[in-house]
Short mmCIF file of C-alpha atoms in Angstrom, two decimals:
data_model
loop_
_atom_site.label_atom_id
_atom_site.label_comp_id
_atom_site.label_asym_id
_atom_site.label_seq_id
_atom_site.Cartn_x
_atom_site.Cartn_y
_atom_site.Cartn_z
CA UNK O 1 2.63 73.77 12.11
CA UNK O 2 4.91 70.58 13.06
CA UNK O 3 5.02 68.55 9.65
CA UNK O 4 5.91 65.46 12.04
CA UNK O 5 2.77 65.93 13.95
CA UNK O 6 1.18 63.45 11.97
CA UNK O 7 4.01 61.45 10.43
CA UNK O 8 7.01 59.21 11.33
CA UNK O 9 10.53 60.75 11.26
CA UNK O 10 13.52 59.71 8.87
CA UNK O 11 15.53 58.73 12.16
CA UNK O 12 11.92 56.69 13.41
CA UNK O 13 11.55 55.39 9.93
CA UNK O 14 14.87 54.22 9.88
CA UNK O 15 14.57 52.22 12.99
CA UNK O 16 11.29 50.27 12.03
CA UNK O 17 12.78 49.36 8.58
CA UNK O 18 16.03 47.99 10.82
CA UNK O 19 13.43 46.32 12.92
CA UNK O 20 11.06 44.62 10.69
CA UNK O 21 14.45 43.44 8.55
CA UNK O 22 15.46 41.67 11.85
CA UNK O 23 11.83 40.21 12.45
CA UNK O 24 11.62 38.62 8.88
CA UNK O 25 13.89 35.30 9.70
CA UNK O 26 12.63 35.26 13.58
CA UNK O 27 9.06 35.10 12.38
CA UNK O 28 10.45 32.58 9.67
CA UNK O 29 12.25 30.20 11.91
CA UNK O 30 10.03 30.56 14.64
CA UNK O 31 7.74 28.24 12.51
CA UNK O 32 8.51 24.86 13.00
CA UNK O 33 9.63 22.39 9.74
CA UNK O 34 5.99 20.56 9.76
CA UNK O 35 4.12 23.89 10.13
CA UNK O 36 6.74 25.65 6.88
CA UNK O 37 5.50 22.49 4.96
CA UNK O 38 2.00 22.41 6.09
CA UNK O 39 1.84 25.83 4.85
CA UNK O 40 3.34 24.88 1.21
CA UNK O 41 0.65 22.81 0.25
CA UNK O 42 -1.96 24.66 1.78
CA UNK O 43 -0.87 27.55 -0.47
CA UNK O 44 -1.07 25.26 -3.40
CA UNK O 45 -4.47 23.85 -2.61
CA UNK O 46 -6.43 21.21 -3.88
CA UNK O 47 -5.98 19.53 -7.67
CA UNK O 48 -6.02 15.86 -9.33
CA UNK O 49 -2.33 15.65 -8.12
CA UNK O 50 -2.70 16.84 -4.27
CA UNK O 51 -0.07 17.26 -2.23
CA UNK O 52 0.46 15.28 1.45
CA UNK O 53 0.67 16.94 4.51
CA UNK O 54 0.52 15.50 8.20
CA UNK O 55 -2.61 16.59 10.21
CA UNK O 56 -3.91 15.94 14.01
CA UNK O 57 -7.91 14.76 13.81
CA UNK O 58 -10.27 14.48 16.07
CA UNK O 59 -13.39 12.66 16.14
CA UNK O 60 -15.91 14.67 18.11
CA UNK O 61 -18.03 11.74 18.95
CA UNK O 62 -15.88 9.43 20.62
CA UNK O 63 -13.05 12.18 21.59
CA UNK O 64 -10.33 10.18 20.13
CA UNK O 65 -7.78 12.11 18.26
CA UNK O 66 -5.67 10.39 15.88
CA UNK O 67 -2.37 12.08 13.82
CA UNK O 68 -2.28 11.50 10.37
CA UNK O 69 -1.06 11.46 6.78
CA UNK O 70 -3.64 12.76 4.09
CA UNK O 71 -3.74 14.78 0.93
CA UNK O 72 -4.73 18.10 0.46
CA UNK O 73 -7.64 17.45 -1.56
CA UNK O 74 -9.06 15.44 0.63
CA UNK O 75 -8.75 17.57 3.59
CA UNK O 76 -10.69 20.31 1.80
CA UNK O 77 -13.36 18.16 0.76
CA UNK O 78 -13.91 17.03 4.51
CA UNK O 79 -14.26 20.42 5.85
CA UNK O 80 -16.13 21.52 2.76
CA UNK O 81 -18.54 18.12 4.12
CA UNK O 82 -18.63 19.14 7.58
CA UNK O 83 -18.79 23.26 6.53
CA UNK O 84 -21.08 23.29 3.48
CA UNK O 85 -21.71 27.30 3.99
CA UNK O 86 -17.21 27.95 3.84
CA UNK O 87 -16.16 28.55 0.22
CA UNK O 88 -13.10 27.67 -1.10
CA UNK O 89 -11.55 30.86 0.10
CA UNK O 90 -12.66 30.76 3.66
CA UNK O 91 -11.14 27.08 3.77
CA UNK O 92 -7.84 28.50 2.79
CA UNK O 93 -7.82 30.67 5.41
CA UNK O 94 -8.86 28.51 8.14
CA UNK O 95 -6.77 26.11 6.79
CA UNK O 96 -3.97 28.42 7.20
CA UNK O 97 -5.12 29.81 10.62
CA UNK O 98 -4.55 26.43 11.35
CA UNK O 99 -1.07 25.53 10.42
CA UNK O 100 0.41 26.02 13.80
CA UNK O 101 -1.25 23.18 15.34
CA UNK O 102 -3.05 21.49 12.60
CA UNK O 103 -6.18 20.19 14.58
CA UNK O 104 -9.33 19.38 13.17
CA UNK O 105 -12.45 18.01 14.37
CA UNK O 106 -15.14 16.49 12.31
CA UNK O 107 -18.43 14.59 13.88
CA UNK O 108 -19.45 13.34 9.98
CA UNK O 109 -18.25 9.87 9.58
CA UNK O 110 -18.11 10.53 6.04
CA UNK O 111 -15.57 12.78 6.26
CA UNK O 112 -13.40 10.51 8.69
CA UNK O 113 -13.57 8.02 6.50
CA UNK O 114 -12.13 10.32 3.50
CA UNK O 115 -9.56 11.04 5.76
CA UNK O 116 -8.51 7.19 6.61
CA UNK O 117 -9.22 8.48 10.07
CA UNK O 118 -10.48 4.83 11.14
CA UNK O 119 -7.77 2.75 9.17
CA UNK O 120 -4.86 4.76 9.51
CA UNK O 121 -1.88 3.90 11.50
CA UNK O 122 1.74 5.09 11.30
CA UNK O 123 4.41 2.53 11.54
CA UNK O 124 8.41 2.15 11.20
CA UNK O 125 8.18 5.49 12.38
CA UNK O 126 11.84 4.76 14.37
CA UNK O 127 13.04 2.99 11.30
CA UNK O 128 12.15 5.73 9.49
CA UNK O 129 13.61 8.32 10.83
CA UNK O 130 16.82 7.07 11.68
CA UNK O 131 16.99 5.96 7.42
CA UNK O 132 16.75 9.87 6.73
CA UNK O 133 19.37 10.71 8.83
CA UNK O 134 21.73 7.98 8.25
CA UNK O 135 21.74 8.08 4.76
CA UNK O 136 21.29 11.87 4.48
CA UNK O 137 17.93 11.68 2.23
CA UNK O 138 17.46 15.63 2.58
CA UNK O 139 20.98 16.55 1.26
CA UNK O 140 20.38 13.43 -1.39
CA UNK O 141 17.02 14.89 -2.61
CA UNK O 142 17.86 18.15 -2.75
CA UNK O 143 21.03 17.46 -5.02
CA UNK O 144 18.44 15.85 -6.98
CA UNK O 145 16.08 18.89 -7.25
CA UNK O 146 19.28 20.26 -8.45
CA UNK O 147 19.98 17.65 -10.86
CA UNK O 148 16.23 18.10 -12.04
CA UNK O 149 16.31 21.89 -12.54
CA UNK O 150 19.24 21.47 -14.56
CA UNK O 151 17.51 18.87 -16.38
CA UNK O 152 14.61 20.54 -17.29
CA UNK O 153 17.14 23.75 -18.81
CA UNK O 154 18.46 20.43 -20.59
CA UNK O 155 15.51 19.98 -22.10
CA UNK O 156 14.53 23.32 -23.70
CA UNK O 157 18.51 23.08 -25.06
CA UNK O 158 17.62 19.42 -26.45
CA UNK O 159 14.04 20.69 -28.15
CA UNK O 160 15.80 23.88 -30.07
CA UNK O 161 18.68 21.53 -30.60
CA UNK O 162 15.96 18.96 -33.07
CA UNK O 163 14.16 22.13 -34.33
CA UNK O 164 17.76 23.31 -35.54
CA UNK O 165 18.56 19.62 -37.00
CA UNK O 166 15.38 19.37 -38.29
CA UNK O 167 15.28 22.76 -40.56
CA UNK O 168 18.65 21.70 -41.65
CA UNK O 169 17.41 17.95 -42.99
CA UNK O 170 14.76 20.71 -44.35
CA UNK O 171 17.18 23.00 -46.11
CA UNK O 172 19.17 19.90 -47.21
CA UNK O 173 16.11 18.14 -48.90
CA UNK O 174 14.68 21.54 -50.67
CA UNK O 175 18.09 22.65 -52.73
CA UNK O 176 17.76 19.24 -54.72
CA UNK O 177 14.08 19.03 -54.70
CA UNK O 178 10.64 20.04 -53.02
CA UNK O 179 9.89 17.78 -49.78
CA UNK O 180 7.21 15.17 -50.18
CA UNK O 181 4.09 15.37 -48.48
CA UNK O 182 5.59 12.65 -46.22
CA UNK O 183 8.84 14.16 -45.12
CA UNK O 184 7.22 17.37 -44.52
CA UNK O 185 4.99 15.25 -42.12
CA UNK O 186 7.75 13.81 -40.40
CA UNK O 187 9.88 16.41 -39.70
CA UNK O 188 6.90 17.97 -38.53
CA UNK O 189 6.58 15.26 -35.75
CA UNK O 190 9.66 14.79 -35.39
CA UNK O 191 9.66 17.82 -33.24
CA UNK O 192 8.17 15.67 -30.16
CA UNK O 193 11.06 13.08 -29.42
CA UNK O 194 7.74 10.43 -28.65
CA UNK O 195 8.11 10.01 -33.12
CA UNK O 196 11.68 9.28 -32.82
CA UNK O 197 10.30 5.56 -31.47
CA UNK O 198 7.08 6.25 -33.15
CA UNK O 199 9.31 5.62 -36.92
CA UNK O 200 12.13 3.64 -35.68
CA UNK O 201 10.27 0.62 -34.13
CA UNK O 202 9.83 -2.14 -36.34
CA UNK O 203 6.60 -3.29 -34.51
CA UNK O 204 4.68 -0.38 -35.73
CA UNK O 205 2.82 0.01 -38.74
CA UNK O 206 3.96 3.62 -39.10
CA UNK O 207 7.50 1.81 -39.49
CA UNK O 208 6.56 -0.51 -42.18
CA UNK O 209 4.39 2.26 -44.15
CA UNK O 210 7.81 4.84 -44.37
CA UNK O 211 8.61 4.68 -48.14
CA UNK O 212 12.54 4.86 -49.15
CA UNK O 213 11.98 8.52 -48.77
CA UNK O 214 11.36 8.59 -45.69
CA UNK O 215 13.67 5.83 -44.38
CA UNK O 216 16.74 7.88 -45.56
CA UNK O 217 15.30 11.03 -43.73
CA UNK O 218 15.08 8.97 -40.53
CA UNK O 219 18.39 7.30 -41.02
CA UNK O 220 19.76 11.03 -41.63
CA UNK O 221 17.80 12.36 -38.43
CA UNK O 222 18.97 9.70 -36.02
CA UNK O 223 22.77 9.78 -37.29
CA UNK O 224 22.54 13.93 -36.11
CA UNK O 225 20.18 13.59 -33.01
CA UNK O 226 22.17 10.70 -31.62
CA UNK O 227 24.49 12.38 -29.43
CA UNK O 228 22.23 15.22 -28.38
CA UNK O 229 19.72 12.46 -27.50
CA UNK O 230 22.26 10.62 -25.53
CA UNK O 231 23.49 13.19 -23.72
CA UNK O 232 19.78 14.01 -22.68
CA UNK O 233 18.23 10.49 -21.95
CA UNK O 234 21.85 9.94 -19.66
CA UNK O 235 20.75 12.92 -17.74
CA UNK O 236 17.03 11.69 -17.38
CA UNK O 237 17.81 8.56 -16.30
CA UNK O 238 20.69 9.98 -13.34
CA UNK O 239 17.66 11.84 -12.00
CA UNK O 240 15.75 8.49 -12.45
CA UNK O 241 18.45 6.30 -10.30
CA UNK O 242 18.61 8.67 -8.04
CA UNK O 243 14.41 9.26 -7.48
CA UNK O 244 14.71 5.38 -6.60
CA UNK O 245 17.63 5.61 -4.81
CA UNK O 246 16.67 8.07 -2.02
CA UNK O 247 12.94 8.37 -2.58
CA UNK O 248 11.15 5.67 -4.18
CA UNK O 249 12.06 2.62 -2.66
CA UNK O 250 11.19 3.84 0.90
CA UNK O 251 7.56 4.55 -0.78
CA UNK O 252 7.51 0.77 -1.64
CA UNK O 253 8.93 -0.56 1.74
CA UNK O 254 7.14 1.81 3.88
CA UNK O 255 4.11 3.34 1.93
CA UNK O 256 2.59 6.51 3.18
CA UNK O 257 4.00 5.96 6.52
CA UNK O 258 7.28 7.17 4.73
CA UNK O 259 5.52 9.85 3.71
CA UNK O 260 4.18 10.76 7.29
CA UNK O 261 8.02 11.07 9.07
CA UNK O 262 9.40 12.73 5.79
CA UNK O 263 6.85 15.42 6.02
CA UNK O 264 8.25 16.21 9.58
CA UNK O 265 11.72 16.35 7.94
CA UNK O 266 10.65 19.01 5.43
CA UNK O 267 10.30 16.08 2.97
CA UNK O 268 7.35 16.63 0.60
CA UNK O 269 5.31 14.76 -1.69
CA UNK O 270 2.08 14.34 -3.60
CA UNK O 271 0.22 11.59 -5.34
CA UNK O 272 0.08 11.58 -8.77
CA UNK O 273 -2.84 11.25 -11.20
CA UNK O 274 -0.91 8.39 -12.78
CA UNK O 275 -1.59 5.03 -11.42
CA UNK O 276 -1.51 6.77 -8.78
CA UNK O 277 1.77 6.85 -7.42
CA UNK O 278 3.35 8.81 -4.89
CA UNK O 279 6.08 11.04 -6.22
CA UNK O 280 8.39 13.30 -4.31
CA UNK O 281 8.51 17.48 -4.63
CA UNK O 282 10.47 19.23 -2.75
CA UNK O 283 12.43 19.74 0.23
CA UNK O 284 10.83 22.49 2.89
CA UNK O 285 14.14 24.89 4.84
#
């Protein structure tokens, strides 16, 4: 009996792994920016902070087709308005069946109208572009993705940097005496930085309530924390300058029309469930 009758050989094996390794990046790059970033927040769905992708609509009443910018969640709940019978899954997958071409058509004004379809209009879109290429926004915003990542490894350091200061002020207190119900309070808190101007501003009444106690422990806490804190708030506010720098203040000149163009340049954002604002993610390859 040939055991190969019904199986691949080593030497045919060999060949489709050496094929399907050199298929991987074609497939990859074969999908254009847009369609990569469609395709992110597609994958991450719907939620109170939804992210903003660039999508062509049609109107199937009047035949005009209009390309815009929208958020995720509202995409899903205009097909989910013009497809009651889909569930969230099939969605998903149509959305993604989609993501070459991203055209939908909806007759259901009320979906339109979640969409902007009516109101919407892109402009600057020349302005636009030429501002993220002439002063390099994608290399800018991706350093700061770097500078945020290293910032948020910054903050676990900073938290089990308190927790440390804090059990010594602990230690400290307990050779000389046991702590009062107050201190033991406080250092509890103290583990969120929010108490660190929560007992150190004089406008509120938590402030004027510490006893003598409890002013030395702060005193004793901020002397410690100071340069750890500094060190920490110097970072936050880098990756602060440089949000408004190269992201932020193109949201306030341009608005979602920013958005819009960015998206095409692998530029991603969402809008926030503060305010709302719109706040940048990531950068698509």
């Amino acid at each position: 009996m040939n055991i190969y009758a019904n199986a691949l050989n080593p030497f045919m094996l060999r060949s489709i792994a050496l094929l399907t390794l050199l298929l991987i990046p074609f497939l990859c790059f074969s999908q254009s920016l847009e369609e990569r970033a469609y395709r992110e927040v597609i994958e991450d769905g719907p939620s109170t902070a939804p992210g903003i992708l660039v999508i062509n609509v049609k109107d199937s009443k009047t035949g005009q087709t209009k390309e815009i910018c929208t958020d995720v969640t509202s995409l899903y709940w205009s097909l989910q308005n013009e497809f009651p019978h889909l569930t969230d899954a099939d969605l998903k997958k149509e959305l993604l069946n989609h993501a070459e071409g991203r055209m939908f058509t909806f007759k259901k004004t009320e979906a339109l109208v979640r969409l902007n379809f009516y109101k919407y209009q892109l402009k600057d879109e020349i302005a636009i572009s030429k501002t993220i290429k002439q002063r390099h926004l994608i290399d800018s915003l991706s350093y700061m993705i770097e500078l945020k990542d290293s910032l948020s490894k910054r903050f676990y350091a900073y938290s089990e940097q308190r927790d440390s200061i804090l059990k010594e002020i602990s230690d400290s207190i307990k050779v000389s005496r046991p702590l009062t119900e107050e201190e033991t309070k406080m250092i509890n808190n103290l583990r969120d930085q929010y108490y660190d101007e929560y007992y150190n501003n004089t406008k509120f009444d938590s402030y004027r309530k510490i006893s003598s106690l409890g002013i030395h422990l702060m005193n004793t806490w901020n002397h410690n924390i100071k340069p750890y804190k500094t060190d920490y708030d110097n970072a936050s506010q880098e990756v602060a300058r440089l949000n408004l720098k190269f992201f932020k203040r193109y949201i306030n000149k341009y608005g979602l029309s920013f958005c819009h163009v960015a998206f095409k340049n692998g530029i991603m954002s969402y809008f926030g469930d503060d305010n709302p604002g719109i706040y940048f993610s990531m950068i698509t390859k």
